[in-house]
Coordinates of C-alpha atoms and ligand atoms in Angstrom, one line a residue:
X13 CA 77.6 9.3 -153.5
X14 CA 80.9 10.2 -155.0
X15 CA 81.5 13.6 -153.3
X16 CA 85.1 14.5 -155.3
X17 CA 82.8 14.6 -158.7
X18 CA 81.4 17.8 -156.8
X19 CA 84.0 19.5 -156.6
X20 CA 83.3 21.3 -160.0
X21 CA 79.8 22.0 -158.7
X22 CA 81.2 23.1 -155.4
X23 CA 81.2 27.1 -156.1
X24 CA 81.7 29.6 -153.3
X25 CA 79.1 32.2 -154.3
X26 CA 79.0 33.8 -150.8
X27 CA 83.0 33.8 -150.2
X28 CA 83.6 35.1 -153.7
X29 CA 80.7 37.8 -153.0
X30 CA 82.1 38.8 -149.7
X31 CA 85.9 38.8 -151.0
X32 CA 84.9 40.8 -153.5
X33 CA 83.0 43.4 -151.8
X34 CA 85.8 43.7 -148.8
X35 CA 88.5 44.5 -151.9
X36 CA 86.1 47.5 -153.3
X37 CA 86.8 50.9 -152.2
X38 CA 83.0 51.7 -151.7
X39 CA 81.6 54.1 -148.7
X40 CA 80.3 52.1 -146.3
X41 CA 77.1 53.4 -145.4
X42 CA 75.6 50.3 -144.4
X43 CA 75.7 48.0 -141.3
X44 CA 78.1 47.1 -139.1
X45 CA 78.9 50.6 -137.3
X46 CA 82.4 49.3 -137.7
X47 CA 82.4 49.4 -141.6
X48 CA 84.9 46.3 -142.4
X49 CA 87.5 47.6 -139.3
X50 CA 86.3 44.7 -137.1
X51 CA 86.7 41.8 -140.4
X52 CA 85.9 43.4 -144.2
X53 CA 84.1 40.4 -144.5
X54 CA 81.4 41.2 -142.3
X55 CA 78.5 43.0 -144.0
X56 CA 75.3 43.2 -144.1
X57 CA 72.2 42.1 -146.9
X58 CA 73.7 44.9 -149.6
X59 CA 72.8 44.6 -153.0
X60 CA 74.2 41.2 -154.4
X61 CA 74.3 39.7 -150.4
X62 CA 70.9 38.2 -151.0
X63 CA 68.9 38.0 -147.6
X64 CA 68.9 34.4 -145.8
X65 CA 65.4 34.5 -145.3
X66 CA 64.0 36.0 -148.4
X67 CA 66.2 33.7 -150.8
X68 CA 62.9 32.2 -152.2
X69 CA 61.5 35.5 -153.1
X70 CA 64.8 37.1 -154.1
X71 CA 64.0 34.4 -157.0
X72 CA 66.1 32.0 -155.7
X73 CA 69.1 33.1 -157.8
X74 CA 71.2 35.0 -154.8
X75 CA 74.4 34.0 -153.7
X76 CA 72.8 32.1 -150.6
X77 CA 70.4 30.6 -152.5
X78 CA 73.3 28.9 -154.2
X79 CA 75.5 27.9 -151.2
X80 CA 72.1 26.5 -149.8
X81 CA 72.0 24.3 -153.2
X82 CA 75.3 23.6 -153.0
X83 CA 74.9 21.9 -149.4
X84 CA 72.1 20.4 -150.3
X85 CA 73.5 18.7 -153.2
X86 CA 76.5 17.3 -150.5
X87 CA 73.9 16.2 -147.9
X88 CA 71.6 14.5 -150.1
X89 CA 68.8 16.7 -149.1
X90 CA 65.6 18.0 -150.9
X91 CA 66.1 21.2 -149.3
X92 CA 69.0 22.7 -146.9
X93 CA 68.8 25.8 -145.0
X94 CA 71.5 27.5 -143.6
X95 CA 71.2 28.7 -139.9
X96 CA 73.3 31.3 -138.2
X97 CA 71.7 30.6 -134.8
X98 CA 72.7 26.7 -134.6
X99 CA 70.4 24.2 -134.5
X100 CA 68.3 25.3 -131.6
X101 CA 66.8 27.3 -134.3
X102 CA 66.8 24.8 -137.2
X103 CA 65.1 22.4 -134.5
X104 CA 62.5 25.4 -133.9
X105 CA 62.3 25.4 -137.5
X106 CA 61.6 21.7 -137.9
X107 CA 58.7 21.7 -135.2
X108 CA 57.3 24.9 -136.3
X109 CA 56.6 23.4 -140.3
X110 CA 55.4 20.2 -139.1
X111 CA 52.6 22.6 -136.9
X112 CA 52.0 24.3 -140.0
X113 CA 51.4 21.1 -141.9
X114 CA 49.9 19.0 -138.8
X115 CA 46.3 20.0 -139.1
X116 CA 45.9 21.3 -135.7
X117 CA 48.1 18.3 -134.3
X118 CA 49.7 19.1 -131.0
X119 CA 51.5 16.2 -129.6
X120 CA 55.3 15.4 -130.3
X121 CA 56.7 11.9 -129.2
X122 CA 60.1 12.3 -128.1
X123 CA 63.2 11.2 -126.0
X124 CA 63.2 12.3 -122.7
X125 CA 66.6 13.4 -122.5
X126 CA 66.3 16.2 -125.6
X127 CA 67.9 19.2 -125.5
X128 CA 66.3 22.4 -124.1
X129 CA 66.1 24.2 -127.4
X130 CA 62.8 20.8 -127.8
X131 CA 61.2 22.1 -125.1
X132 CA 61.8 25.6 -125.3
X133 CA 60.3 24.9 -129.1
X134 CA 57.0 23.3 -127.2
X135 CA 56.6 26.3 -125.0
X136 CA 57.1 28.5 -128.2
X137 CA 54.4 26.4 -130.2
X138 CA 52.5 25.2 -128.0
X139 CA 53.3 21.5 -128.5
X140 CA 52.9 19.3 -125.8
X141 CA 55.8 16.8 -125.5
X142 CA 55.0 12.7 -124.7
X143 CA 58.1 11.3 -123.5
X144 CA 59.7 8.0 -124.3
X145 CA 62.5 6.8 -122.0
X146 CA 65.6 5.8 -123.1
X147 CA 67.3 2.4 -121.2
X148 CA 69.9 4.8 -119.2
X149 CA 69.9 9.0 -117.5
X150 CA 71.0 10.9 -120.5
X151 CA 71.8 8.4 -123.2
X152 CA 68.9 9.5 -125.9
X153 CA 68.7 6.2 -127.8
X154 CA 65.2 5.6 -127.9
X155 CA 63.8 2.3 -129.7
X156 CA 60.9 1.9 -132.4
X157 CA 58.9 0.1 -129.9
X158 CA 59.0 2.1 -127.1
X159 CA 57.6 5.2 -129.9
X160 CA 54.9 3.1 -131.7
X161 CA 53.6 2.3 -128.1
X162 CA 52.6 6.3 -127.9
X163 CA 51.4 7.2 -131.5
X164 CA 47.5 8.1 -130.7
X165 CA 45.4 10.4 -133.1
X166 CA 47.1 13.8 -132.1
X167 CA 50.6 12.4 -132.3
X168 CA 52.3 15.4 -134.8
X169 CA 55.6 14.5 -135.2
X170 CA 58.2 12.1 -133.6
X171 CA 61.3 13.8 -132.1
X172 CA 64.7 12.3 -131.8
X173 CA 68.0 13.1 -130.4
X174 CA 70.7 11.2 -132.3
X175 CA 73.8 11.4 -131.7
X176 CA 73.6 12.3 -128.0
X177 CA 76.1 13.9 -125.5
X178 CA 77.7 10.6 -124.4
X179 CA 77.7 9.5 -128.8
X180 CA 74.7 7.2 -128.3
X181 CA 72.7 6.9 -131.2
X182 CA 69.1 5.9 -132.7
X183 CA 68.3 3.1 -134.6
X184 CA 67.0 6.1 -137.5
X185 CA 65.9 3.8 -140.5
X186 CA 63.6 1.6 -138.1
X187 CA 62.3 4.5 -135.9
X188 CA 61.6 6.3 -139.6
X189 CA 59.6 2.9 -141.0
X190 CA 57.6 3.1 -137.5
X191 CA 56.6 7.0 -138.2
X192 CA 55.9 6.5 -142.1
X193 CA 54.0 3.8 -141.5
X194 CA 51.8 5.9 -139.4
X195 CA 51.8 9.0 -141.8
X196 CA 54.0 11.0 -138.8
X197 CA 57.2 12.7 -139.7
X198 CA 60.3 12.0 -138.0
X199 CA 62.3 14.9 -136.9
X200 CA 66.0 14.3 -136.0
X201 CA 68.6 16.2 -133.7
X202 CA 71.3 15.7 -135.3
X203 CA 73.2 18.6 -134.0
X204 CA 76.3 16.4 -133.0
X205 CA 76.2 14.7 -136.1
X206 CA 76.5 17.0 -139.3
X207 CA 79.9 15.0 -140.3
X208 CA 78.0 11.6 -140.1
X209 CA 77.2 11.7 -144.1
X210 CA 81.2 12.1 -145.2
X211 CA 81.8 9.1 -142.2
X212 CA 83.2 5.5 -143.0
X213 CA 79.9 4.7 -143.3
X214 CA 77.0 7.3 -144.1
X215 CA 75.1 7.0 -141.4
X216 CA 73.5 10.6 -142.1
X217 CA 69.6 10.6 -140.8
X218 CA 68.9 12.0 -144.2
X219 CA 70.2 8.7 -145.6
X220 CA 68.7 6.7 -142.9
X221 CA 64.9 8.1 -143.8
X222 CA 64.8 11.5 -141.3
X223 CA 62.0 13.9 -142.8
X224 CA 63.8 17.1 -141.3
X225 CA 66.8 17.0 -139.4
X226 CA 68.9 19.5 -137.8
X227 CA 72.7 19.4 -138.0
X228 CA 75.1 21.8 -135.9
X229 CA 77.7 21.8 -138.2
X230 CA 79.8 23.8 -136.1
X231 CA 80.2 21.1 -134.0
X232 CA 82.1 18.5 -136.0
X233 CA 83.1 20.6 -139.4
X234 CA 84.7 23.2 -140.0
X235 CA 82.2 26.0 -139.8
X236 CA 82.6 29.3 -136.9
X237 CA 79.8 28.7 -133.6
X238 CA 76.2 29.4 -134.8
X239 CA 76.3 27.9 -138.4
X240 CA 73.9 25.2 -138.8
X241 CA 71.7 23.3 -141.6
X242 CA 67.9 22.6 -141.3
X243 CA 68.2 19.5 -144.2
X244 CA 64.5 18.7 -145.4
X245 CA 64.1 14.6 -146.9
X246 CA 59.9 15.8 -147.6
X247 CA 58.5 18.0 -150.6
X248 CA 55.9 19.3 -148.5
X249 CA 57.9 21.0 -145.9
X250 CA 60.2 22.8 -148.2
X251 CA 57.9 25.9 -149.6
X252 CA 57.4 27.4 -146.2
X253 CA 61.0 26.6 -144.8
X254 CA 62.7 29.9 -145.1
X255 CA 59.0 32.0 -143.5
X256 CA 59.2 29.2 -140.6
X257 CA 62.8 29.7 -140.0
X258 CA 62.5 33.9 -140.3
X259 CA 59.5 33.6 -137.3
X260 CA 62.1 33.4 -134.1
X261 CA 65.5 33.8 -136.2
X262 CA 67.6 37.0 -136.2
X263 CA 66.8 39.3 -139.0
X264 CA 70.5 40.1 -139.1
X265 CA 72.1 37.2 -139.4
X266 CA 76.1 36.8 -139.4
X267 CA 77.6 36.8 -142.8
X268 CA 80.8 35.8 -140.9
X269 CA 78.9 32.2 -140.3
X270 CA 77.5 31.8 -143.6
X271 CA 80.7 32.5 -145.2
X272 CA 82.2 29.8 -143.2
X273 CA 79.1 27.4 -144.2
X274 CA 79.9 28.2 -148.1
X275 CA 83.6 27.4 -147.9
X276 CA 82.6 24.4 -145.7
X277 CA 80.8 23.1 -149.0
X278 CA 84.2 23.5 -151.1
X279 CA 86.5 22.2 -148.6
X280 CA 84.4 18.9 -147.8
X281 CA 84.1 18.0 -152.1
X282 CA 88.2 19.5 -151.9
X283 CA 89.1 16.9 -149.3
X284 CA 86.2 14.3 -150.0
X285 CA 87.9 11.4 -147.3
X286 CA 89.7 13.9 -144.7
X287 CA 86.4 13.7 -142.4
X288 CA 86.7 9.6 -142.7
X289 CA 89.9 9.7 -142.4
X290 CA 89.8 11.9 -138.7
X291 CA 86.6 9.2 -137.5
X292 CA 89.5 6.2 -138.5
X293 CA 91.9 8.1 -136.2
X294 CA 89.2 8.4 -133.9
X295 CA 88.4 4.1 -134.1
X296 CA 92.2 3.8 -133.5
X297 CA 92.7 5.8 -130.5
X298 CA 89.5 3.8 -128.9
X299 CA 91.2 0.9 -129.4
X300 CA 94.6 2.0 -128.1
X301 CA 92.2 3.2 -125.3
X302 CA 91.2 -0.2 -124.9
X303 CA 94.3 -2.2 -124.8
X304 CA 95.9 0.3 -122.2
X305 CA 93.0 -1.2 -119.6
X306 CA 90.2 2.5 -120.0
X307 CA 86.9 1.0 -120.2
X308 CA 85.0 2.9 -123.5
X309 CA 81.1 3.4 -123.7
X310 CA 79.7 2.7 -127.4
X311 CA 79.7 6.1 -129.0
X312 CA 79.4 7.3 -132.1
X313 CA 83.0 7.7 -134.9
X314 CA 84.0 11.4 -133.2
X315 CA 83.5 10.7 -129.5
X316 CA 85.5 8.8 -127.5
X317 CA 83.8 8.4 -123.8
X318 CA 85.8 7.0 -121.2
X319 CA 83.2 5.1 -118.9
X320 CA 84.7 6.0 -115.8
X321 CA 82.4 4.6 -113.1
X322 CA 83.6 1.1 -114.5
X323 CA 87.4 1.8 -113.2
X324 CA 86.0 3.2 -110.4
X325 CA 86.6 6.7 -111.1
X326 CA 84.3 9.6 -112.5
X327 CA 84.4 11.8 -114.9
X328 CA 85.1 14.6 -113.3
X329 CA 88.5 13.3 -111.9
X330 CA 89.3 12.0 -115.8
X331 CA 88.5 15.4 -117.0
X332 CA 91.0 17.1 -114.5
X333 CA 93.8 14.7 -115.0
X334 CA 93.6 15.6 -118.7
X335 CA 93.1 19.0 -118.1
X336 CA 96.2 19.0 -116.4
X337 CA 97.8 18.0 -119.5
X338 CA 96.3 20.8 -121.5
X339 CA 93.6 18.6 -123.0
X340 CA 90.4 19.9 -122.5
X341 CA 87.8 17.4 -122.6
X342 CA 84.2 18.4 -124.3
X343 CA 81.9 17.4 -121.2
X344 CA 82.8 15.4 -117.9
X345 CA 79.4 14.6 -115.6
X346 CA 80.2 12.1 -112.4
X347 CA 80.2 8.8 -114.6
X348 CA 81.3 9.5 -117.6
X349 CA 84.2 12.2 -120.1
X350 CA 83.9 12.7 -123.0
X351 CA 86.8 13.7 -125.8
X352 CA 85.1 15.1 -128.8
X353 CA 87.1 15.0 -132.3
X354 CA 86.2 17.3 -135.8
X355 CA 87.7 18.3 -138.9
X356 CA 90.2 20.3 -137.3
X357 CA 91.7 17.5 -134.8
X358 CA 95.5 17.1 -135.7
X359 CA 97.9 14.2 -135.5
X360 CA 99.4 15.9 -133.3
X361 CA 96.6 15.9 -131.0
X362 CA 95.7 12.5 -131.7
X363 CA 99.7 11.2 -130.3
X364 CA 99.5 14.3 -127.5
X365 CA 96.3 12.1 -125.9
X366 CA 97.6 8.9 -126.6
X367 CA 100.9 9.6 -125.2
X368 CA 98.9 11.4 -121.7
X369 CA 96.6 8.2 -121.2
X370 CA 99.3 6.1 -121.2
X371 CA 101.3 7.9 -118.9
X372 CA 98.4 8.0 -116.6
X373 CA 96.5 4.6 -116.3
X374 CA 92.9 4.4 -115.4
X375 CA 94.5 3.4 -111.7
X376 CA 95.7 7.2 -111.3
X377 CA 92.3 8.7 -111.5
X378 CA 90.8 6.0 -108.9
X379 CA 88.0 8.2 -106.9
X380 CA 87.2 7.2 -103.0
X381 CA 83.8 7.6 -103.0
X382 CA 81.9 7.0 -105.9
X383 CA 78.7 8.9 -106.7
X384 CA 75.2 6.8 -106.8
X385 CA 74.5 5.6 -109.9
X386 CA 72.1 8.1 -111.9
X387 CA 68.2 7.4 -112.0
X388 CA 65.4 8.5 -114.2
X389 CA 63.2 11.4 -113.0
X390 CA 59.6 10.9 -113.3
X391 CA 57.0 12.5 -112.4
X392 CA 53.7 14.1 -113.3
X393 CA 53.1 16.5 -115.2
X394 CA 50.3 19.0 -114.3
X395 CA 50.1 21.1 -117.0
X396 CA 51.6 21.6 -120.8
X397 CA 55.1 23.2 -121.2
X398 CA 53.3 26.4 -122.4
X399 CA 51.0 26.8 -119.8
X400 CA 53.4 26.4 -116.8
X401 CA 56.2 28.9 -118.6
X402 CA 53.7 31.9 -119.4
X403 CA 52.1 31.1 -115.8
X404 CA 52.9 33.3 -112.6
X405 CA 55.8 32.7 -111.4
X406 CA 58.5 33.1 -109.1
X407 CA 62.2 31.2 -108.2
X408 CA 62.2 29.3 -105.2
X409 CA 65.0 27.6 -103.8
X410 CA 65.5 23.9 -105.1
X411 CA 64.6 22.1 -101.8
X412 CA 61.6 24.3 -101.5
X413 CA 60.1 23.4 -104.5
X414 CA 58.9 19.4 -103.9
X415 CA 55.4 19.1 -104.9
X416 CA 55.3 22.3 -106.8
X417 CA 55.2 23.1 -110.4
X418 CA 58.3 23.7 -112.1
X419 CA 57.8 26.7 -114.4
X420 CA 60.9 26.4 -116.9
X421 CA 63.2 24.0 -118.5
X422 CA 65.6 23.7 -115.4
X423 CA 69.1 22.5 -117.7
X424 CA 72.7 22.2 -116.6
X425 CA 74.8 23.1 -119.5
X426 CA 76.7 21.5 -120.9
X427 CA 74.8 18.8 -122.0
X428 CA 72.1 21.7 -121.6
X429 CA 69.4 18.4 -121.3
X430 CA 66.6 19.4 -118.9
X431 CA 66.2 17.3 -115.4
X432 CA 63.0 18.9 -115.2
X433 CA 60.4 20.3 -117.3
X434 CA 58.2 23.0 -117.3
X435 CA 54.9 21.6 -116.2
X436 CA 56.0 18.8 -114.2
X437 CA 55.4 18.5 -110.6
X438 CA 59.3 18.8 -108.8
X439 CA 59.5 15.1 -106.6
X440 CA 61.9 14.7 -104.2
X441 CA 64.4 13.1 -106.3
X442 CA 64.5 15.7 -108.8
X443 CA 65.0 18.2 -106.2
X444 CA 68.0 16.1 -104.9
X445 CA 69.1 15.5 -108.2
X446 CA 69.2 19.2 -109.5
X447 CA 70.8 20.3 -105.9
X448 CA 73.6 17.8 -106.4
X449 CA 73.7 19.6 -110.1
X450 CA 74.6 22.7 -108.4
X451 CA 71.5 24.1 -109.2
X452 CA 70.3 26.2 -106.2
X453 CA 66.7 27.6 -107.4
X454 CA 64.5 27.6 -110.3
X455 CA 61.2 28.9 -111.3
X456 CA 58.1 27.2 -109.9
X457 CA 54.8 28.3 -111.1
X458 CA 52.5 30.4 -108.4
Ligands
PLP15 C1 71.8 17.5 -128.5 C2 71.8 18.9 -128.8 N1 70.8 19.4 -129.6 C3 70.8 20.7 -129.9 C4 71.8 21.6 -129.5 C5 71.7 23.0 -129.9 O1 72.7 23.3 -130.9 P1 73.3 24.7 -131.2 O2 74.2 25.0 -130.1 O3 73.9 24.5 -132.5 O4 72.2 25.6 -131.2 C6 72.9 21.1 -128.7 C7 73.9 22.0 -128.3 O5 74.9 21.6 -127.6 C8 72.9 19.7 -128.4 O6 73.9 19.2 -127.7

């Protein structure tokens, strides 16, 4: 698709709207309390705001109705929502319509290393979670095979991460021909990728066959924290979007990140290469990266992650060094650091890093003792996600909880991906695992 023949189409109802409004000399006797002092933009649904969740019933006509259309139009999508709580609730969003449409359906195939807002979504539904393993800890790529293997008669959806923390990604269209083939829908966290459909190459999991997909477009474009886009590929899950999304959503939701979502429309059909162009910059500072001796795990176009266990270093130790040169990296664990890039990276910031990591070869962030190498936890689990959260329950310090029941989704964040999961039985190794997270108790069930 040829975005820059949008750009006409590419209207800013909710900016204009909000512009508008700010430059009236009108009493506010609405919400805020501060009445414009704190940003004239933020107001709340007056007359003419629409109402994010009543768009379909406000005849569709309002000025979020049209944004919504608008991104929609970019992404490719049948339907795009707008989300001013991120994709944790697009993703509760996406699992609460396929309930709706999965005939009393309760199990979701899906990578073990999700993010919490998946299995805080199963504890809110009810949904009972059947884990496929990815090859390594915390890389999400999950294969076709390895989800095929678990589709059984009350398989409801399939759940994917891709692109995870570290920028591993899915193979989509395959995983897609394996749940269509089946009749299952394939639900896709996308929330790292939003940019991926304006990349080189549109690797968007709406293009690659995704039914719904959540996108957290506040992480790669340029959009305030908390704006996000449910996109929906299937006719059937579109009429009930908005009442799905309005069940565990904010009914005052910021106007602030939906204005910012509406100008992100403009700017993207505006500047139709600029996100390309950054993901290029990106491709060329892996390969400087590269030639200067840092070893690089396979990411996706806006991550670069140093592997830092191969130079016999860790992540945390990269992460400090460049921290000491006013870089802050987006997440460091003890293996791996990862530098994440978006719409707003500069070329400035591009030479700034290139010019640090030259001036400090892998050699200077050398580590003693290196940590062991990371394992998967698995255990049983002794009862669903559900159960084990609304159970009894009380927090236990983490060595005190080997053979119990773990009652929540026990998460370092970031990458906020759970170690353990409500309903599983704590082993040994998780308990050593989450101690040498830092992590000194967490719920158990009683
Ligand atoms: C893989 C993944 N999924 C979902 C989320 C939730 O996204 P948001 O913060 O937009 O709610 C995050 C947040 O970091 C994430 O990393």
């Amino acid at each position: 698709m040829d975005i820059s023949n949008l750009i006409e189409e590419m209207t800013t109802p909710i900016h204009d709207f909000l512009v508008k409004n700010s430059e009236s000399h009108t009493i506010r006797c609405y919400m805020p309390g501060h009445k414009g002092t704190e940003d004239p933009l933020d107001i709340t649904e007056i007359d003419g705001a629409d109402s994010l969740y009543d768009t379909d019933t406000n005849g569709g006509k309002g000025i979020i109705a049209q944004s919504e259309k608008n991104a929609s139009k970019l992404f490719g999508s049948k339907r795009t929502l707008y989300s001013c709580s991120g994709s944790t609730l697009a993703i509760q969003t996406m699992l609460t319509l396929a309930k709706l449409r999965g005939n009393g359906k309760d199990h979701v195939i899906a990578g073990r290393y999700s993010h919490r807002s998946f299995i805080n979504s199963c504890v809110l539904l009810g949904l009972i979670p059947s884990w496929v393993y990815p090859e390594e800890y915390l890389c999400a790529a999950v294969t076709p095979e390895s989800i095929e293997a678990k589709i059984n008669s009350r398989t409801l959806a399939v759940f994917i991460n891709s692109i995870d923390y570290y920028g591993g990604m899915s193979n989509i269209s395959a995983i897609a021909e394996v749940c269509h083939s089946h009749g299952i829908p394939l639900l896709v966290d996308n929330a790292h990728g939003a940019y991926l459909k304006f990349a080189p190459v549109d690797l968007h999991p709406m293009t690659l066959g995704a039914d719904m997909c959540a996108d957290s477009a506040h992480k790669t474009l340029p959009v305030l924290t908390g704006g996000a886009y449910l996109h929906i590929a299937n006719e059937k899950y579109c009429a009930m979007a908005k009442e799905a999304m309005a069940l565990t959503a904010t009914s005052s939701p910021s106007y602030l990140i939906l204005d910012s979502l509406d100008r992100c429309n403009r700017t993207i059909a505006e500047k139709p290469f600029h996100i390309a162009e950054i993901c290029n910059k990106v491709t060329a500072l892996k390969r400087h990266c590269a030639d200067m001796g840092y070893v690089l795990s396979q990411s996706d176009y806006m991550k670069v992650t140093f592997d830092c266990a191969a130079v016999h270093s860790t992540g945390f130790a990269m992460a400090e060094m460049l921290k000491e040169f006013g870089i802050e990296c987006e997440y460091a664990d003890e293996y791996r650091c990862v530098l994440l890039f978006g719409s707003g990276s500069t070329d400035v910031d591009f030479e700034t890093i290139k010019t640090v990591l030259r001036a400090n070869t892998p050699r200077s962030v050398f580590v003693r003792d290196l940590p062991s190498p990371p394992v998967h936890i698995r255990t049983q689990t002794a009862c669903s996600p559900a159960k084990a959260y609304f159970s009894g329950k009380v927090r236990l310090p983490v060595m005190m909880t080997v053979g119990k029941v773990c009652a929540g989704a026990v998460a370092p964040c970031p990458p906020g991906i759970p170690l353990i999961m409500p309903g599983e039985v704590v082993t040994i190794d998780a308990a050593r695992a989450l101690r040498d997270k830092g992590i000194a108790d967490i719920p158990i069930v009683v």
